[in-house]
Short mmCIF file of C-alpha atoms in Angstrom, two decimals:
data_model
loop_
_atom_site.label_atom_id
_atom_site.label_comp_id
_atom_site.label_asym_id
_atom_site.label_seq_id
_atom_site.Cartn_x
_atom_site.Cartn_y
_atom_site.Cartn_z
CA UNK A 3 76.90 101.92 227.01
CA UNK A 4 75.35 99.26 225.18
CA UNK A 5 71.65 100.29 223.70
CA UNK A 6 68.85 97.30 223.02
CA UNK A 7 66.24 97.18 221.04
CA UNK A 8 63.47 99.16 222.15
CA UNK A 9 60.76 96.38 223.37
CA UNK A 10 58.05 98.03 222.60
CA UNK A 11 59.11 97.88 218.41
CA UNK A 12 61.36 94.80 218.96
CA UNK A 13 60.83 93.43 215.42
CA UNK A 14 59.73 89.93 215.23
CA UNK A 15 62.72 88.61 213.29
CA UNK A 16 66.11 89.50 213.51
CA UNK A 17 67.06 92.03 210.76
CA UNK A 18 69.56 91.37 208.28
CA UNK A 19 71.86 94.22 206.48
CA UNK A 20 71.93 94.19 203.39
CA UNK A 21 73.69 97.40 201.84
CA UNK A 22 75.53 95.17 199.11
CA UNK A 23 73.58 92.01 197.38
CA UNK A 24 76.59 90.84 195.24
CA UNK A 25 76.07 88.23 192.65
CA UNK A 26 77.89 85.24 191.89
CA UNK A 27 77.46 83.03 189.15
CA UNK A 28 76.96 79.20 189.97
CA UNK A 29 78.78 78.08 187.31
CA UNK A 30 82.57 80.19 187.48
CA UNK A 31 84.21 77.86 190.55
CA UNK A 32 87.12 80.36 190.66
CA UNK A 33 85.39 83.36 191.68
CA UNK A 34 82.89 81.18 193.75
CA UNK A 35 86.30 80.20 195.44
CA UNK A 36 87.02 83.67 195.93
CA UNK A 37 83.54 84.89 197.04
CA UNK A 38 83.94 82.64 200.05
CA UNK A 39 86.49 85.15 201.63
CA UNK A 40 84.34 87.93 200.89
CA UNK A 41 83.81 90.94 203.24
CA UNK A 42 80.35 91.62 201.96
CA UNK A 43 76.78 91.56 203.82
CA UNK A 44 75.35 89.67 201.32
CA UNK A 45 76.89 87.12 198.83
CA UNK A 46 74.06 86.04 195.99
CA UNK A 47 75.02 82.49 193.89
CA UNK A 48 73.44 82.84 190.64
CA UNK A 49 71.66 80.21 188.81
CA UNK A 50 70.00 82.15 186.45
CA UNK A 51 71.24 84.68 183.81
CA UNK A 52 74.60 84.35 183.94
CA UNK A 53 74.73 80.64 183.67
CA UNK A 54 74.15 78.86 180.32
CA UNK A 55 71.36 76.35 180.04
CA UNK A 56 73.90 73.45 179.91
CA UNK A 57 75.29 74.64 182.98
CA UNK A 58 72.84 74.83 184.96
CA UNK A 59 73.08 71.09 186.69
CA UNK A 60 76.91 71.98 187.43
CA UNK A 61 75.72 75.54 188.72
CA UNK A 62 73.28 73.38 191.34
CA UNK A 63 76.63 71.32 192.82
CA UNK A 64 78.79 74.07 193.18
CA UNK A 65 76.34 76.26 194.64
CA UNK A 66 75.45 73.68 197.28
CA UNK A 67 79.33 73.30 197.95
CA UNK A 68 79.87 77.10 198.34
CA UNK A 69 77.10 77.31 200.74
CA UNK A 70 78.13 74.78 203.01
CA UNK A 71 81.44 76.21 203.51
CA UNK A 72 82.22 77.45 206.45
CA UNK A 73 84.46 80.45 205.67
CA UNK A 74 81.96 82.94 204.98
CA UNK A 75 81.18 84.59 208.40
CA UNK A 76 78.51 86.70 208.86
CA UNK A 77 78.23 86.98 205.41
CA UNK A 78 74.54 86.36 204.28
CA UNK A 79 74.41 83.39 201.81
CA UNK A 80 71.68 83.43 199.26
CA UNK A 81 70.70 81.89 196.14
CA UNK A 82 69.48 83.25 192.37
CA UNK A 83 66.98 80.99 191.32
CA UNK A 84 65.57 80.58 187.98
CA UNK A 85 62.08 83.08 187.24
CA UNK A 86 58.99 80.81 188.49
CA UNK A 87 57.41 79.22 185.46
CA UNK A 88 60.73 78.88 183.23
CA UNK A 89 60.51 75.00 184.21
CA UNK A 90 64.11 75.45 186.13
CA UNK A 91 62.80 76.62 189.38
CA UNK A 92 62.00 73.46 190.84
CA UNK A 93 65.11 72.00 190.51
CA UNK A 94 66.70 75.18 191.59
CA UNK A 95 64.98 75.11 194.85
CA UNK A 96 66.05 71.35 195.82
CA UNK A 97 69.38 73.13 197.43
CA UNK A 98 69.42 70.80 200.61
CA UNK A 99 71.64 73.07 202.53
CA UNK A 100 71.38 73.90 205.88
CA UNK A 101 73.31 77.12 205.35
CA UNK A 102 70.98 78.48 203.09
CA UNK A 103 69.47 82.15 203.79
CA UNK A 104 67.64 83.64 201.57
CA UNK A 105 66.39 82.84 198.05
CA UNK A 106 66.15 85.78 195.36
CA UNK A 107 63.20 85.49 192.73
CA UNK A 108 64.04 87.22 189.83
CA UNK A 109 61.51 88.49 186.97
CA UNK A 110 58.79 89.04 189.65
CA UNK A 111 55.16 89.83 188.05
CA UNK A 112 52.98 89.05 190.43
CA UNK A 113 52.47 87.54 194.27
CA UNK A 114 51.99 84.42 192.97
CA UNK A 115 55.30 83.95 192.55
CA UNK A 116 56.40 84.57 195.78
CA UNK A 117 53.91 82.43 197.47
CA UNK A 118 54.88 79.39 194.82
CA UNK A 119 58.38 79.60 196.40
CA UNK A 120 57.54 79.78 200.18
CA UNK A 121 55.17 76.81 199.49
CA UNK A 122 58.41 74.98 198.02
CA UNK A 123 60.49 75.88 201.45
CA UNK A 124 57.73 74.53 203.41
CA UNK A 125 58.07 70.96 201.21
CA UNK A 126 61.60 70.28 200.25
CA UNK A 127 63.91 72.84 202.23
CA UNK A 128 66.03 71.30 205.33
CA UNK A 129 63.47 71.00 207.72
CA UNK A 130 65.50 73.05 210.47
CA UNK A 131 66.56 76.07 208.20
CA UNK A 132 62.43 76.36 206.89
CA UNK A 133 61.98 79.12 209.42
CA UNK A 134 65.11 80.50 209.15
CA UNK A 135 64.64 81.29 204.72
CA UNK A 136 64.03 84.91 203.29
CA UNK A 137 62.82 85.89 200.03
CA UNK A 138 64.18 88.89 197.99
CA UNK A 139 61.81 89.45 194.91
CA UNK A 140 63.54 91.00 191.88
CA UNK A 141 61.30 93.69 189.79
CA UNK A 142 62.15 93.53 186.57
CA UNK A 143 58.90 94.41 184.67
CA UNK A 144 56.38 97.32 184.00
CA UNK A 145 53.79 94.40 185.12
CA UNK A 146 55.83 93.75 188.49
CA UNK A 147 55.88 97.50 189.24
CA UNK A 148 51.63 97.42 188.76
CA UNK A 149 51.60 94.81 191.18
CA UNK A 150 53.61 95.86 193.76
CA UNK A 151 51.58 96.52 196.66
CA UNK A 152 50.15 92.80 196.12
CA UNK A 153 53.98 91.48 195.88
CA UNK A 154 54.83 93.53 198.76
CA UNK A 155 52.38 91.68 200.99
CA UNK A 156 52.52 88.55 199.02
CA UNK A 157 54.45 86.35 202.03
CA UNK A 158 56.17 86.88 205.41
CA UNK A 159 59.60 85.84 204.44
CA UNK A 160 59.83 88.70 201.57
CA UNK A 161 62.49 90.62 203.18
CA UNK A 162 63.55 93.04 200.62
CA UNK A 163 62.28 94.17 196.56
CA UNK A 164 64.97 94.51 194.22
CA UNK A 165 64.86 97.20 191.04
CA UNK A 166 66.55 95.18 187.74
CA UNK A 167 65.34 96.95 185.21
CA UNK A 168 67.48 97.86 181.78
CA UNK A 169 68.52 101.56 182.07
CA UNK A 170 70.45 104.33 180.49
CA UNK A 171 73.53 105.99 182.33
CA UNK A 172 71.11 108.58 183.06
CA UNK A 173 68.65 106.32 185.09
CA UNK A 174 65.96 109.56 184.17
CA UNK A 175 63.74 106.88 183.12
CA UNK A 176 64.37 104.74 186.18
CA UNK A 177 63.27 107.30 188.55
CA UNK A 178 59.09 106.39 189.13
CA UNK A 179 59.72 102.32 189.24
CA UNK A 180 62.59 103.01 192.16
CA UNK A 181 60.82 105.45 194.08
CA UNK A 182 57.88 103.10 193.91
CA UNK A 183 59.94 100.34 195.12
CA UNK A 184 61.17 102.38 197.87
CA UNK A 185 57.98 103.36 198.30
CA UNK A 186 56.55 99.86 198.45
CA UNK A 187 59.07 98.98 201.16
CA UNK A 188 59.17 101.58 203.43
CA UNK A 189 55.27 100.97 203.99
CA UNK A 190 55.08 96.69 204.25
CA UNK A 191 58.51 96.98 206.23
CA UNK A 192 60.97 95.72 203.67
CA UNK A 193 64.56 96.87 202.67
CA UNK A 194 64.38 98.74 199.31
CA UNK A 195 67.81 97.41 196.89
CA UNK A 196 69.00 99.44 194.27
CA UNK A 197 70.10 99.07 190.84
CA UNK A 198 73.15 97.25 189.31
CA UNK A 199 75.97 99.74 188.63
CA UNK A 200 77.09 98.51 184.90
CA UNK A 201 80.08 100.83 185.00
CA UNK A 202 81.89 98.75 187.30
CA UNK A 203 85.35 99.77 186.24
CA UNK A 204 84.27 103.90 186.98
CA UNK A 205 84.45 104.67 190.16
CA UNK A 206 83.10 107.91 190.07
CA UNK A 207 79.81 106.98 188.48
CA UNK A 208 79.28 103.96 191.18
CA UNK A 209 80.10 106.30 194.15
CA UNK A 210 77.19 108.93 191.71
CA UNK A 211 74.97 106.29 191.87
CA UNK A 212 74.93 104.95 195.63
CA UNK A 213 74.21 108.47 197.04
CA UNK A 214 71.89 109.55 195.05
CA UNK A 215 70.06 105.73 195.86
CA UNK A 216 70.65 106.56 199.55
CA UNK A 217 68.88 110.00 198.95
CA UNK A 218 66.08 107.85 197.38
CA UNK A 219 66.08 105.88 200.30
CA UNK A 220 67.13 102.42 199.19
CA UNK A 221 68.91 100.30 202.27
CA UNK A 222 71.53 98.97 199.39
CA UNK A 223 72.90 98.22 196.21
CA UNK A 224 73.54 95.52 194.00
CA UNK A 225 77.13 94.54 193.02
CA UNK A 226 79.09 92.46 189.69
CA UNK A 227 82.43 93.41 190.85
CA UNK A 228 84.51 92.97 193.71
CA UNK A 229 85.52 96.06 193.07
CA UNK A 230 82.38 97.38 193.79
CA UNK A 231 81.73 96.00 197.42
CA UNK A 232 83.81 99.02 199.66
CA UNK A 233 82.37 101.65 198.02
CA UNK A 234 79.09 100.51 198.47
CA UNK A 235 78.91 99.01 201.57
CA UNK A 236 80.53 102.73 202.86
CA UNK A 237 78.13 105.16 201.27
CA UNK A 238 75.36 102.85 202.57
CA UNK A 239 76.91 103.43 206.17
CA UNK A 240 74.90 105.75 208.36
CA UNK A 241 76.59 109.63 208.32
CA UNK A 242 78.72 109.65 211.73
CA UNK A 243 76.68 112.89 212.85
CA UNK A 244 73.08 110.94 212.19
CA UNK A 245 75.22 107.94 214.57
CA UNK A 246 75.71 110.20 217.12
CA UNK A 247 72.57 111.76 217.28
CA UNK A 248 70.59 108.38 217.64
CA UNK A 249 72.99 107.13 220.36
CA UNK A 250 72.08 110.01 222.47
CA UNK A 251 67.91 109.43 221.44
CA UNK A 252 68.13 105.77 222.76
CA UNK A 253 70.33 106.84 225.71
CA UNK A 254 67.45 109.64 226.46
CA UNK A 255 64.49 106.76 225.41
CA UNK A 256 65.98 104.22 228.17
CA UNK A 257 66.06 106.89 230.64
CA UNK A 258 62.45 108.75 230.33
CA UNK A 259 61.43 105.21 230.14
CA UNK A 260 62.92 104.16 233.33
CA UNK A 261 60.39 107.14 234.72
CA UNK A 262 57.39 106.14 232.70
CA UNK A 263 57.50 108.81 230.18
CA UNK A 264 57.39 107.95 226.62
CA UNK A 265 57.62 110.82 224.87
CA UNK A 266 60.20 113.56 225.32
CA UNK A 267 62.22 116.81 224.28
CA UNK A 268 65.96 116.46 222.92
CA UNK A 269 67.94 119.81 221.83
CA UNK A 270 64.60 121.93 221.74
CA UNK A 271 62.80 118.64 219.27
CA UNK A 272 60.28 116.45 220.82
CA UNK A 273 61.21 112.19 220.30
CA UNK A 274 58.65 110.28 220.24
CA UNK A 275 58.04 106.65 218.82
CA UNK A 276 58.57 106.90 214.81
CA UNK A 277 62.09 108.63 216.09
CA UNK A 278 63.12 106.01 218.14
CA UNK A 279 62.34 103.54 215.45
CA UNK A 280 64.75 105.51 213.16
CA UNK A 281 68.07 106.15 215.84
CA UNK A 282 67.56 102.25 216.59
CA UNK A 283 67.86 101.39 212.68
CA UNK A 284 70.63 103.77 212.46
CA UNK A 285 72.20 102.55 215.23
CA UNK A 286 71.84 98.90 214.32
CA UNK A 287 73.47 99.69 210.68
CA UNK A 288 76.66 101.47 211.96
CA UNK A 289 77.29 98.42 214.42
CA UNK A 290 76.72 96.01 210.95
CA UNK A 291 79.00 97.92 209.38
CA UNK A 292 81.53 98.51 212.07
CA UNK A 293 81.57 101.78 212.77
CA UNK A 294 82.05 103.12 216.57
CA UNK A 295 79.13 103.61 218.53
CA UNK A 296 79.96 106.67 220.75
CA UNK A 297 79.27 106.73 224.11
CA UNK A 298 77.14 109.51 225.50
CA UNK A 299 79.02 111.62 228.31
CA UNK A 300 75.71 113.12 230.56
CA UNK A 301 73.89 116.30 229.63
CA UNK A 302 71.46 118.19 231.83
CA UNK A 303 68.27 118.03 229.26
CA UNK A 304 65.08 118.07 230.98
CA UNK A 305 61.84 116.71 229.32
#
């Protein structure tokens, strides 16, 4: 059975998954040669921190080379620019590319910064792909955190807040700015992306860190390694049980719909809209991430 978005909270762009953002940097053309391959939702080129100031001109070409290639799939292709007023920006965002995504603003501090960008799409991006552009704003301040609600509401392409803040393996001290992010996001509609795992060669503490993200609720994680991409992308899969459950809500939804009702009882719990919106999201990040979507065999349940 194949289950469609509900009409009646069809969102009004298409949603993109992003449970691993996973940097790049502009300037290294062997592992931009190698992120082209990449199984990963989202691949990030980075102009900014990791590549030197008298780099930065190189960074530019190659980025606009690995964007237009073809090879990357479904994979979403983004861009690091350089933080609004560092004077880089602007030639950062002349990236004529017609398979550019989304842009990621880093050092975020107010919604100023936001809105400075999507003016830029609307002047220099290819005309076609204007429309088509996200933004992905990077908190990496105490100031950014203050202003979150503004940020959060600054522009309708922000599609997702980032946490980049310097942390101790703890991440105690971490814990109000990225449940405020979360926070942030679940209530303007944006995905919530979690902190860079430093310890990219330990396993354990990665795998430690994406569950207890998913707990907090971020969508994703951000990513140095390659190593880094499976482990993430599969603890930021939906649990097969929650999969199951929201295939048989949507089944149940199209039928009680098909008979005007739109609010119903499932195994002794009563479904109504907020519940549908969560089995569709559920159900749209399994089939992102491959997973089976089972197919409901017929149950006698009764509204």
């Amino acid at each position: 059975m194949r289950y469609r978005t509900l009409a009646t909270f069809q969102p009004e762009k298409e949603t993109r998954i992003r449970r691993t953002l996973f940097y790049v940097p502009g300037s290294d053309e062997r592992k931009i040669h190698k992120s082209i391959s990449m199984k990963v939702d989202c691949v990030v080129y980075d102009l900014e921190d990791s590549v030197s100031d008298n780099k930065k001109g190189i960074a530019r070409h190659q980025v606009i080379d690995a964007l237009e290639a073809s090879e990357h799939g479904k994979t979403e292709k983004a861009v690091r620019i350089n933080a609004v007023g560092s004077g880089l920006e602007l030639d950062d965002l002349n990236l004529h590319s017609k398979r550019l995504q989304t842009i990621v603003i880093p050092k975020v501090q107010s919604a100023k910064d936001i809105q400075f960008v999507s003016r830029m799409i609307d002047v220099v991006a290819v005309e076609s792909q204007r429309e088509r552009i996200r933004l992905i704003a990077s908190m990496e301040s105490a100031l950014g955190i203050m202003n979150i609600k503004e940020i959060a509401t600054a522009d309708p392409r922000l599609d997702a807040l980032i946490v980049s803040l310097i942390r101790t393996s703890s991440r105690k001290e971490m814990m109000f700015p990225r449940q405020t992010i979360v926070n942030a996001a679940t209530a303007y509609g944006l995905q919530a992306i979690d902190l860079v795992c430093v310890d990219y060669q330990n396993e354990q503490v990665l795998l430690e860190e994406c569950k207890e993200g998913r707990e907090f609720g971020f969508s994703g994680k951000q990513a140095i390694h390659p190593s880094q991409i499976d482990t993430i992308q599969r603890t930021f899969l939906p649990d097969p049980a929650d999969v199951e459950k929201a295939a048989r809500i949507l089944e149940k939804t199209e039928m009680f719909a098909a008979k005007g009702v739109g609010a119903f009882a499932l195994d002794g719990k009563m479904i109504d809209m907020p519940v549908m919106k969560w089995a569709q999201k559920i159900i749209d990040k399994a089939k992102a991430g491959g997973m089976k979507i089972p197919v409901m065999t017929p149950r006698n349940e009764t509204e």
